[in-house]
JSON list of C-alpha atoms in Angstrom, two decimals:
[
{"chain": "A", "resi": 1, "resn": "MET", "atom": "CA", "xyz": [18.08, 22.45, 11.54]},
{"chain": "A", "resi": 2, "resn": "ASP", "atom": "CA", "xyz": [19.44, 24.20, 8.49]},
{"chain": "A", "resi": 3, "resn": "ARG", "atom": "CA", "xyz": [20.07, 27.60, 10.03]},
{"chain": "A", "resi": 4, "resn": "LYS", "atom": "CA", "xyz": [21.69, 28.69, 13.25]},
{"chain": "A", "resi": 5, "resn": "ILE", "atom": "CA", "xyz": [19.18, 29.52, 16.00]},
{"chain": "A", "resi": 6, "resn": "ASP", "atom": "CA", "xyz": [20.01, 31.23, 19.27]},
{"chain": "A", "resi": 7, "resn": "ILE", "atom": "CA", "xyz": [18.61, 28.76, 21.79]},
{"chain": "A", "resi": 8, "resn": "LYS", "atom": "CA", "xyz": [18.75, 31.14, 24.75]},
{"chain": "A", "resi": 9, "resn": "SER", "atom": "CA", "xyz": [16.65, 33.78, 22.99]},
{"chain": "A", "resi": 10, "resn": "LEU", "atom": "CA", "xyz": [14.26, 31.21, 21.48]},
{"chain": "A", "resi": 11, "resn": "PHE", "atom": "CA", "xyz": [13.23, 29.76, 24.84]},
{"chain": "A", "resi": 12, "resn": "VAL", "atom": "CA", "xyz": [13.04, 33.00, 26.85]},
{"chain": "A", "resi": 13, "resn": "LYS", "atom": "CA", "xyz": [9.24, 32.76, 26.72]},
{"chain": "A", "resi": 14, "resn": "PRO", "atom": "CA", "xyz": [7.40, 29.41, 26.62]},
{"chain": "A", "resi": 15, "resn": "VAL", "atom": "CA", "xyz": [7.31, 27.90, 23.11]},
{"chain": "A", "resi": 16, "resn": "LYS", "atom": "CA", "xyz": [4.82, 25.19, 22.12]},
{"chain": "A", "resi": 17, "resn": "ARG", "atom": "CA", "xyz": [5.94, 22.19, 20.11]},
{"chain": "A", "resi": 18, "resn": "SER", "atom": "CA", "xyz": [3.74, 23.22, 17.19]},
{"chain": "A", "resi": 19, "resn": "GLU", "atom": "CA", "xyz": [5.63, 26.54, 17.08]},
{"chain": "A", "resi": 20, "resn": "LEU", "atom": "CA", "xyz": [8.93, 24.69, 17.22]},
{"chain": "A", "resi": 21, "resn": "SER", "atom": "CA", "xyz": [7.85, 22.56, 14.26]},
{"chain": "A", "resi": 22, "resn": "VAL", "atom": "CA", "xyz": [7.42, 25.75, 12.24]},
{"chain": "A", "resi": 23, "resn": "ILE", "atom": "CA", "xyz": [10.66, 27.33, 13.50]},
{"chain": "A", "resi": 24, "resn": "PHE", "atom": "CA", "xyz": [12.73, 24.21, 12.80]},
{"chain": "A", "resi": 25, "resn": "ASN", "atom": "CA", "xyz": [10.70, 23.32, 9.69]},
{"chain": "A", "resi": 26, "resn": "CYS", "atom": "CA", "xyz": [10.13, 19.74, 10.81]},
{"chain": "A", "resi": 27, "resn": "SER", "atom": "CA", "xyz": [7.47, 17.34, 12.05]},
{"chain": "A", "resi": 28, "resn": "ASP", "atom": "CA", "xyz": [6.13, 17.33, 15.60]},
{"chain": "A", "resi": 29, "resn": "ARG", "atom": "CA", "xyz": [8.05, 14.14, 16.36]},
{"chain": "A", "resi": 30, "resn": "GLU", "atom": "CA", "xyz": [11.29, 15.63, 15.06]},
{"chain": "A", "resi": 31, "resn": "ALA", "atom": "CA", "xyz": [10.66, 18.80, 17.13]},
{"chain": "A", "resi": 32, "resn": "ARG", "atom": "CA", "xyz": [10.41, 16.56, 20.21]},
{"chain": "A", "resi": 33, "resn": "ARG", "atom": "CA", "xyz": [13.71, 14.92, 19.30]},
{"chain": "A", "resi": 34, "resn": "ILE", "atom": "CA", "xyz": [15.37, 18.32, 18.83]},
{"chain": "A", "resi": 35, "resn": "VAL", "atom": "CA", "xyz": [14.12, 19.57, 22.21]},
{"chain": "A", "resi": 36, "resn": "SER", "atom": "CA", "xyz": [15.24, 16.32, 23.83]},
{"chain": "A", "resi": 37, "resn": "SER", "atom": "CA", "xyz": [18.75, 16.73, 22.43]},
{"chain": "A", "resi": 38, "resn": "LEU", "atom": "CA", "xyz": [18.83, 20.40, 23.52]},
{"chain": "A", "resi": 39, "resn": "MET", "atom": "CA", "xyz": [17.85, 19.29, 27.05]},
{"chain": "A", "resi": 40, "resn": "GLN", "atom": "CA", "xyz": [21.21, 17.50, 27.27]},
{"chain": "A", "resi": 41, "resn": "GLU", "atom": "CA", "xyz": [22.97, 20.89, 27.20]},
{"chain": "A", "resi": 42, "resn": "TYR", "atom": "CA", "xyz": [20.37, 23.41, 28.41]},
{"chain": "A", "resi": 43, "resn": "ASN", "atom": "CA", "xyz": [17.74, 23.42, 31.17]},
{"chain": "A", "resi": 44, "resn": "ILE", "atom": "CA", "xyz": [14.82, 23.46, 28.74]},
{"chain": "A", "resi": 45, "resn": "VAL", "atom": "CA", "xyz": [11.74, 22.28, 30.62]},
{"chain": "A", "resi": 46, "resn": "ASN", "atom": "CA", "xyz": [8.02, 21.77, 30.12]},
{"chain": "A", "resi": 47, "resn": "LEU", "atom": "CA", "xyz": [6.06, 22.23, 33.35]},
{"chain": "A", "resi": 48, "resn": "GLN", "atom": "CA", "xyz": [2.95, 20.52, 31.92]},
{"chain": "A", "resi": 49, "resn": "ASP", "atom": "CA", "xyz": [0.95, 23.73, 32.31]},
{"chain": "A", "resi": 50, "resn": "GLY", "atom": "CA", "xyz": [0.07, 23.93, 28.60]},
{"chain": "A", "resi": 51, "resn": "ARG", "atom": "CA", "xyz": [2.40, 26.85, 27.95]},
{"chain": "A", "resi": 52, "resn": "GLY", "atom": "CA", "xyz": [5.25, 24.94, 26.30]},
{"chain": "A", "resi": 53, "resn": "TYR", "atom": "CA", "xyz": [9.01, 24.63, 26.65]},
{"chain": "A", "resi": 54, "resn": "VAL", "atom": "CA", "xyz": [11.07, 27.32, 28.36]},
{"chain": "A", "resi": 55, "resn": "LEU", "atom": "CA", "xyz": [14.71, 27.82, 29.32]},
{"chain": "A", "resi": 56, "resn": "ALA", "atom": "CA", "xyz": [14.53, 27.44, 33.09]},
{"chain": "A", "resi": 57, "resn": "ASP", "atom": "CA", "xyz": [16.24, 29.36, 35.84]},
{"chain": "A", "resi": 58, "resn": "ASP", "atom": "CA", "xyz": [17.41, 27.35, 38.86]},
{"chain": "A", "resi": 59, "resn": "GLU", "atom": "CA", "xyz": [14.10, 27.62, 40.71]},
{"chain": "A", "resi": 60, "resn": "THR", "atom": "CA", "xyz": [12.07, 26.46, 37.69]},
{"chain": "A", "resi": 61, "resn": "ALA", "atom": "CA", "xyz": [14.58, 23.71, 36.93]},
{"chain": "A", "resi": 62, "resn": "VAL", "atom": "CA", "xyz": [14.21, 22.33, 40.48]},
{"chain": "A", "resi": 63, "resn": "LYS", "atom": "CA", "xyz": [10.40, 22.50, 40.17]},
{"chain": "A", "resi": 64, "resn": "TYR", "atom": "CA", "xyz": [10.62, 20.58, 36.89]},
{"chain": "A", "resi": 65, "resn": "ALA", "atom": "CA", "xyz": [13.02, 17.99, 38.34]},
{"chain": "A", "resi": 66, "resn": "MET", "atom": "CA", "xyz": [10.68, 17.38, 41.30]},
{"chain": "A", "resi": 67, "resn": "GLN", "atom": "CA", "xyz": [7.71, 17.05, 38.91]},
{"chain": "A", "resi": 68, "resn": "GLU", "atom": "CA", "xyz": [9.58, 14.45, 36.84]},
{"chain": "A", "resi": 69, "resn": "ARG", "atom": "CA", "xyz": [10.79, 12.60, 39.95]},
{"chain": "A", "resi": 70, "resn": "LYS", "atom": "CA", "xyz": [7.22, 12.42, 41.29]},
{"chain": "A", "resi": 71, "resn": "ARG", "atom": "CA", "xyz": [5.99, 11.16, 37.91]},
{"chain": "A", "resi": 72, "resn": "GLY", "atom": "CA", "xyz": [8.74, 8.53, 37.79]},
{"chain": "A", "resi": 73, "resn": "ILE", "atom": "CA", "xyz": [8.00, 7.27, 41.29]},
{"chain": "A", "resi": 74, "resn": "ALA", "atom": "CA", "xyz": [4.27, 7.07, 40.51]},
{"chain": "A", "resi": 75, "resn": "SER", "atom": "CA", "xyz": [5.06, 5.11, 37.34]},
{"chain": "A", "resi": 76, "resn": "LEU", "atom": "CA", "xyz": [7.32, 2.71, 39.25]},
{"chain": "A", "resi": 77, "resn": "LYS", "atom": "CA", "xyz": [4.67, 2.15, 41.92]},
{"chain": "A", "resi": 78, "resn": "LYS", "atom": "CA", "xyz": [2.04, 1.45, 39.26]},
{"chain": "A", "resi": 79, "resn": "SER", "atom": "CA", "xyz": [4.26, -1.05, 37.44]},
{"chain": "A", "resi": 80, "resn": "ASN", "atom": "CA", "xyz": [5.18, -2.79, 40.72]},
{"chain": "A", "resi": 81, "resn": "LEU", "atom": "CA", "xyz": [1.51, -3.09, 41.64]},
{"chain": "A", "resi": 82, "resn": "ILE", "atom": "CA", "xyz": [0.71, -4.63, 38.26]},
{"chain": "A", "resi": 83, "resn": "LEU", "atom": "CA", "xyz": [3.66, -7.04, 38.52]},
{"chain": "A", "resi": 84, "resn": "SER", "atom": "CA", "xyz": [2.61, -8.06, 42.03]},
{"chain": "A", "resi": 85, "resn": "ARG", "atom": "CA", "xyz": [-0.68, -9.38, 40.64]},
{"chain": "A", "resi": 86, "resn": "CYS", "atom": "CA", "xyz": [0.97, -11.40, 37.86]},
{"chain": "A", "resi": 87, "resn": "ARG", "atom": "CA", "xyz": [2.29, -14.92, 38.00]},
{"chain": "A", "resi": 88, "resn": "PRO", "atom": "CA", "xyz": [6.08, -14.92, 38.13]},
{"chain": "A", "resi": 89, "resn": "VAL", "atom": "CA", "xyz": [7.67, -15.64, 34.76]},
{"chain": "A", "resi": 90, "resn": "PHE", "atom": "CA", "xyz": [11.19, -16.77, 34.01]},
{"chain": "A", "resi": 91, "resn": "GLY", "atom": "CA", "xyz": [13.66, -14.03, 34.88]},
{"chain": "A", "resi": 92, "resn": "MET", "atom": "CA", "xyz": [11.21, -12.01, 36.96]},
{"chain": "A", "resi": 93, "resn": "PRO", "atom": "CA", "xyz": [11.68, -12.15, 40.73]},
{"chain": "A", "resi": 94, "resn": "GLU", "atom": "CA", "xyz": [8.71, -13.44, 42.70]},
{"chain": "A", "resi": 95, "resn": "LYS", "atom": "CA", "xyz": [8.84, -10.61, 45.17]},
{"chain": "A", "resi": 96, "resn": "VAL", "atom": "CA", "xyz": [10.98, -7.51, 45.14]},
{"chain": "A", "resi": 97, "resn": "VAL", "atom": "CA", "xyz": [12.30, -6.37, 48.52]},
{"chain": "A", "resi": 98, "resn": "TYR", "atom": "CA", "xyz": [13.62, -2.85, 48.67]},
{"chain": "A", "resi": 99, "resn": "VAL", "atom": "CA", "xyz": [16.51, -2.80, 51.13]},
{"chain": "A", "resi": 100, "resn": "LYS", "atom": "CA", "xyz": [15.99, 0.75, 52.40]},
{"chain": "A", "resi": 101, "resn": "ALA", "atom": "CA", "xyz": [12.29, 0.12, 53.16]},
{"chain": "A", "resi": 102, "resn": "HIS", "atom": "CA", "xyz": [13.22, -3.22, 54.74]},
{"chain": "A", "resi": 103, "resn": "PHE", "atom": "CA", "xyz": [15.68, -1.63, 57.16]},
{"chain": "A", "resi": 104, "resn": "ARG", "atom": "CA", "xyz": [13.23, 1.13, 57.96]},
{"chain": "A", "resi": 105, "resn": "ARG", "atom": "CA", "xyz": [10.58, -1.43, 58.85]},
{"chain": "A", "resi": 106, "resn": "ILE", "atom": "CA", "xyz": [12.68, -3.81, 60.95]},
{"chain": "A", "resi": 107, "resn": "GLY", "atom": "CA", "xyz": [15.26, -1.34, 62.25]},
{"chain": "A", "resi": 108, "resn": "LYS", "atom": "CA", "xyz": [19.03, -1.56, 62.01]},
{"chain": "A", "resi": 109, "resn": "THR", "atom": "CA", "xyz": [19.36, -3.35, 65.37]},
{"chain": "A", "resi": 110, "resn": "TYR", "atom": "CA", "xyz": [17.39, -6.39, 64.17]},
{"chain": "A", "resi": 111, "resn": "THR", "atom": "CA", "xyz": [19.25, -9.70, 64.26]},
{"chain": "A", "resi": 112, "resn": "ASP", "atom": "CA", "xyz": [17.80, -12.98, 63.17]},
{"chain": "A", "resi": 113, "resn": "LYS", "atom": "CA", "xyz": [18.47, -15.70, 65.77]},
{"chain": "A", "resi": 114, "resn": "ASN", "atom": "CA", "xyz": [18.43, -18.35, 63.03]},
{"chain": "A", "resi": 115, "resn": "GLN", "atom": "CA", "xyz": [21.27, -16.74, 61.07]},
{"chain": "A", "resi": 116, "resn": "ILE", "atom": "CA", "xyz": [24.99, -17.04, 61.68]},
{"chain": "A", "resi": 117, "resn": "ASN", "atom": "CA", "xyz": [26.63, -13.65, 62.13]},
{"chain": "A", "resi": 118, "resn": "LEU", "atom": "CA", "xyz": [30.21, -13.69, 60.85]},
{"chain": "A", "resi": 119, "resn": "PHE", "atom": "CA", "xyz": [30.98, -10.37, 62.46]},
{"chain": "A", "resi": 120, "resn": "GLU", "atom": "CA", "xyz": [30.10, -11.21, 66.07]},
{"chain": "A", "resi": 121, "resn": "GLU", "atom": "CA", "xyz": [33.00, -11.74, 68.43]}
]
């Protein structure tokens, strides 16, 4: 970016990446990098509605965060499903047990009779 641009006024209305490429006089990939670096300081979001990037108010920022969280969880589930069908390789655990889900399933009062409990009196 050669010239100073007021970020708050630029992202008042949704701006597409192609428009940002023209504004910043750069490639599409570089425009993505610029937006990514601006996201570190500002709540610039893309709600995946085809409208582009916008400076978000609190309500929109929460909507965006929930969208990204849902996407991340879906991606993690997909990768875990794929890994579950693969042969274990060196460094990869055979089966991943998530502690929170484990406690939810067996309950916190569960005690294994075959285990020594160091905390029993």
